[in-house]
Short mmCIF file of C-alpha atoms in Angstrom, two decimals:
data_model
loop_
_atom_site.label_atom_id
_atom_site.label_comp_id
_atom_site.label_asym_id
_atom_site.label_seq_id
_atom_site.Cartn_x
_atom_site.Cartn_y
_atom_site.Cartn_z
CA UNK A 25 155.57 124.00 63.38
CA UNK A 26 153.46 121.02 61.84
CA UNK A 27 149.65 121.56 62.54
CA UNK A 28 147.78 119.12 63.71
CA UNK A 29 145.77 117.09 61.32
CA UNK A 30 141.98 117.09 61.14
CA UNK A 31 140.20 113.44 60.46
CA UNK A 32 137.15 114.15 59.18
CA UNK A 33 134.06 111.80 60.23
CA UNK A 34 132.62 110.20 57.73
CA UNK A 35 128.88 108.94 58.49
CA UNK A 36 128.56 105.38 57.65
CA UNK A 37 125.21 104.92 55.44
CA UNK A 38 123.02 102.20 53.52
CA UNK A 39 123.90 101.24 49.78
CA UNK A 40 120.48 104.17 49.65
CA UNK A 41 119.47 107.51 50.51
CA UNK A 42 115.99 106.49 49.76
CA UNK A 43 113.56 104.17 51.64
CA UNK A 44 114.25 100.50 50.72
CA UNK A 45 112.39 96.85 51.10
CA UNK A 46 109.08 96.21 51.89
CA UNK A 47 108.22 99.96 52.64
CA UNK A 48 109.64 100.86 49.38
CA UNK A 49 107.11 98.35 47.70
CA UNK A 50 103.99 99.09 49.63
CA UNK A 51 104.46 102.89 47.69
CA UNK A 52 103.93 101.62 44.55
CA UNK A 53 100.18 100.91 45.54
CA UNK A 54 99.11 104.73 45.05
CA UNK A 55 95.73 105.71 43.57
CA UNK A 56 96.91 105.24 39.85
CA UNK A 57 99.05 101.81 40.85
CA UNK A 58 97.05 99.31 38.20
CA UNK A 59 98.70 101.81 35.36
CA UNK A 60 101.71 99.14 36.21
CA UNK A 61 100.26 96.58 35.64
CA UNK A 62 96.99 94.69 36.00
CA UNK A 63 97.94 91.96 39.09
CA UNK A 64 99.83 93.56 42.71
CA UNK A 65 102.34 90.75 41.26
CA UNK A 66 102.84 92.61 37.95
CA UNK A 67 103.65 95.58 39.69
CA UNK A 68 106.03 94.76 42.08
CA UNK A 69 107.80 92.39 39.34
CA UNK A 70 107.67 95.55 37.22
CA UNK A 71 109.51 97.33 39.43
CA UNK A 72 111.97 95.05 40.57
CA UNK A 73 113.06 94.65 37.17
CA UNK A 74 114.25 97.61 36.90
CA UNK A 75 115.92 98.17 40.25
CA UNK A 76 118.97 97.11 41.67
CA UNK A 77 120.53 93.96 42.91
CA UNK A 78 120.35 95.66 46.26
CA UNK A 79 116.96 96.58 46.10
CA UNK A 80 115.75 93.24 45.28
CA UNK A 81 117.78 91.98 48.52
CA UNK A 82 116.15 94.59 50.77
CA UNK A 83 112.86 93.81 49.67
CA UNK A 84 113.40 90.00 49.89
CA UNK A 85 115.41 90.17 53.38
CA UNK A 86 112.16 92.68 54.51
CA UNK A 87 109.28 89.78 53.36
CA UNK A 88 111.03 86.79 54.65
CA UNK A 89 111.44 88.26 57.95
CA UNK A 90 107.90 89.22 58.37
CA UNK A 91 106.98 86.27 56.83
CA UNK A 92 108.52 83.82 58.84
CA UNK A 93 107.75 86.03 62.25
CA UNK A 94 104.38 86.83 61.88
CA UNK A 95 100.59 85.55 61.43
CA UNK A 96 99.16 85.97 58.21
CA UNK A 97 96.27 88.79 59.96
CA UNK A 98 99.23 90.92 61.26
CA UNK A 99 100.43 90.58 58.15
CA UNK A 100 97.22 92.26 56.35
CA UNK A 101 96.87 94.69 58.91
CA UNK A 102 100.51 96.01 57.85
CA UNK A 103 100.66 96.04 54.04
CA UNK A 104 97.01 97.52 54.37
CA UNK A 105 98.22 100.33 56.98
CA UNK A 106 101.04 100.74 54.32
CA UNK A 107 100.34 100.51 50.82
CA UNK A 108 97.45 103.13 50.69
CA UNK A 109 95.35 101.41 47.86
CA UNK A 110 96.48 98.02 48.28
CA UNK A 111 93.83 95.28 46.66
CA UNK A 112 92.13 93.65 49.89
CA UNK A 113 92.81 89.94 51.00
CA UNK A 114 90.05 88.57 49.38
CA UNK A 115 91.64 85.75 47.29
CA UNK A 116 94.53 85.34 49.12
CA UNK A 117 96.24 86.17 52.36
CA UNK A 118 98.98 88.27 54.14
CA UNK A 119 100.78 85.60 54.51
CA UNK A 120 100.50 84.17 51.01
CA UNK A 121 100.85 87.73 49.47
CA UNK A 122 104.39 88.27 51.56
CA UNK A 123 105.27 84.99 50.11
CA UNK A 124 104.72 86.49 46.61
CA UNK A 125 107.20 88.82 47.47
CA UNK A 126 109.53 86.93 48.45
CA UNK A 127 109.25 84.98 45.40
CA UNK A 128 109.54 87.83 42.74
CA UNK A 129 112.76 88.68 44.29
CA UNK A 130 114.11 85.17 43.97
CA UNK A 131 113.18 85.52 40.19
CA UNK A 132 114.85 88.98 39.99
CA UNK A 133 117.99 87.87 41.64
CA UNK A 134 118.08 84.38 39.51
CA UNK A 135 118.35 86.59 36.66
CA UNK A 136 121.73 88.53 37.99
CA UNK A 137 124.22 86.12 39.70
CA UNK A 138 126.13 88.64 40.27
CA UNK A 139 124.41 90.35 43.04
CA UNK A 140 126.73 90.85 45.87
CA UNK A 141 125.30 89.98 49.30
CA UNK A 142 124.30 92.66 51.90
CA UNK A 143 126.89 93.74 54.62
CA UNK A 144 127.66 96.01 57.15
CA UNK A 145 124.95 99.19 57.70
CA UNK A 146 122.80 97.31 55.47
CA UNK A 147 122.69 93.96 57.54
CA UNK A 148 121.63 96.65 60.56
CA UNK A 149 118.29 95.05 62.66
CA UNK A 150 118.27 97.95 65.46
CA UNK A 151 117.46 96.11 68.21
CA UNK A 152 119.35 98.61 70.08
CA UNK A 153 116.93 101.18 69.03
CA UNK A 154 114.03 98.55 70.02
CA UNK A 155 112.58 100.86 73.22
CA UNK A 156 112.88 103.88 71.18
CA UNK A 157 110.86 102.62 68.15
CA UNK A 158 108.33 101.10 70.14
CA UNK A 159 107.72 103.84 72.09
CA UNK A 160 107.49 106.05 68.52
CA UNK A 161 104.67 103.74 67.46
CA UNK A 162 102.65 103.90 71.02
CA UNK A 163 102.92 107.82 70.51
CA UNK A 164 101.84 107.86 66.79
CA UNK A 165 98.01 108.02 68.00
CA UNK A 166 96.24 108.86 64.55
CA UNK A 167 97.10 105.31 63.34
CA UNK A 168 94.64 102.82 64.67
CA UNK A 169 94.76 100.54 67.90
CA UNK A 170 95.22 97.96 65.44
CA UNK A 171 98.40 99.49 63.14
CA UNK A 172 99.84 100.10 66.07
CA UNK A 173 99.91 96.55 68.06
CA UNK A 174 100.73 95.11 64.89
CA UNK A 175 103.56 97.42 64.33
CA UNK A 176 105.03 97.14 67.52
CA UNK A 177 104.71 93.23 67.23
CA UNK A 178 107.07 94.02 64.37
CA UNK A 179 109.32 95.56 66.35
CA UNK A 180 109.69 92.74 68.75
CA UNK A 181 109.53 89.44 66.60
CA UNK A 182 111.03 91.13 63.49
CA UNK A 183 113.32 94.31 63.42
CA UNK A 184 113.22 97.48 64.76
CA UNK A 185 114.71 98.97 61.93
CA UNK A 186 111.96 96.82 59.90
CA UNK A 187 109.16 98.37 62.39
CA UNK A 188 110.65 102.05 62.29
CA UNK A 189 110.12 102.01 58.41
CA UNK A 190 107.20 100.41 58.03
CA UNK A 191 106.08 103.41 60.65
CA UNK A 192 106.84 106.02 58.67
CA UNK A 193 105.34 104.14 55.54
CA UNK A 194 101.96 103.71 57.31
CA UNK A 195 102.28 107.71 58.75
CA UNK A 196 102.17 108.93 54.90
CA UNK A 197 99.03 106.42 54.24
CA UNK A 198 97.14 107.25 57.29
CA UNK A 199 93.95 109.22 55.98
CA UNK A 200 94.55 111.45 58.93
CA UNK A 201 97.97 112.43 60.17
CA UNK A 202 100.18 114.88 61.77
CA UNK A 203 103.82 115.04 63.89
CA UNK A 204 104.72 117.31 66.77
CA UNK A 205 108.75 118.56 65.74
CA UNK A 206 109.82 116.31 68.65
CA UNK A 207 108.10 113.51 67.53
CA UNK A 208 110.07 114.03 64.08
CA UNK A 209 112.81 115.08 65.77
CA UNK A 210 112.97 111.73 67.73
CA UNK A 211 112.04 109.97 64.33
CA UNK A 212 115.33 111.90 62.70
CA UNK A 213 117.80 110.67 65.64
CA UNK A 214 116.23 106.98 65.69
CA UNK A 215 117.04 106.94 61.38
CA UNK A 216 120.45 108.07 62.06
CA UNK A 217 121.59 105.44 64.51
CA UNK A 218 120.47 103.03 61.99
CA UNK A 219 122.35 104.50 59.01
CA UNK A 220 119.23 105.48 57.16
CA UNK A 221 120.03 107.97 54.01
CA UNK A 222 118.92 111.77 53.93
CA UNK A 223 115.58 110.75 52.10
CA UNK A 224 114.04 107.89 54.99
CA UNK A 225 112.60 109.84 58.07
CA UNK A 226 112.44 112.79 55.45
CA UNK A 227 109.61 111.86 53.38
CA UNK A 228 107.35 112.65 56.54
CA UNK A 229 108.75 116.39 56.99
CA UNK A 230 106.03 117.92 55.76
CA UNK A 231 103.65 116.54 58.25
CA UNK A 232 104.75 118.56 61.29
CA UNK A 233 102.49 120.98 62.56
CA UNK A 234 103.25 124.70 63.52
CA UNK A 235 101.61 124.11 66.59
#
């Protein structure tokens, strides 16, 4: 008698299991970040020079969106939620910084014509997940009033799956911080509905408390 035949599933995920784009970047700006160089510029071109076609795409896909969806003072809010020890907008802006960005990509990709454009998971917005990620933000109460309007203004004019990550970036930043399991657990659902990797919601594990 012929048994029947198992398919297995296979979950669809990002070219990644790590975090990716503008998240990604803000993490270079730890304590010891001008050890990479002595501009924000020559760090994040630094970096990108060494990473992937795909990474580069990410990152530029991430800063044009929030660059072309959202005022320069959101903007500073964010990559100073973020990036932990990020210089301050003194001589420029959020909006001219993001820019930046977006042009060291351009330089990185000019260099490989090669790079194949993103598709499938990795083209994913999440504006199916938009409710869900919003209401994540509103419950993530140790971030400021301020993180969080300009996070959730993310999640409207930009991406969800933009907002979601730039979330948990801005979690592992915030001087004080802590998840309930269902808040992670919530987190952990959310990042698999939008294909994220094994390493994405992960990196804020260690935050939730026993209680």
């Amino acid at each position: 008698m012929d048994l029947p035949r198992v398919h297995k599933v296979i979950a669809v995920q990002r070219f990644t299991e790590f975090d990716f784009g503008v998240p990604w970047v803000m993490g270079f700006f730890h304590q010891d970040w001008m050890y990479d160089g002595p501009t924000a510029a020559d760090v994040v071109a630094k970096h990108l020079t060494g990473a992937s076609g795909e990474v580069a795409l990410t990152v530029r896909r991430d800063a044009r969106t929030l660059a072309v969806n959202l005022p320069s003072e959101t903007l500073e809010v964010l990559w100073t939620a973020g990036a932990q020890y990020m210089p301050g907008f003194v001589r420029t802006t959020g909006a001219e910084w993001t820019r930046t960005v977006v042009g060291l990509c351009d330089t990185r990709l000019s260099a490989h014509r090669n790079v194949r454009p993103l598709t499938g998971v990795d083209t994913e917005d999440g504006w199916s997940q938009r409710d869900a990620v919003v209401a994540e933000i509103e419950r993530a109460e140790f971030l400021t009033a301020e993180v969080r309007d300009a996070l959730a203004e993310c999640a409207r004019r930009c991406t969800p799956d933009l907002a979601l990550r730039l979330l948990l970036r801005c979690v592992l930043s915030a001087p004080e911080r802590a998840l309930s399991q269902d808040q992670y657990d919530r987190l952990e659902v959310i990042g698999s509905a939008l294909h994220y990797g094994e390493f994405v919601v992960d990196t804020v594990r260690f935050l939730v408390s026993d209680d």
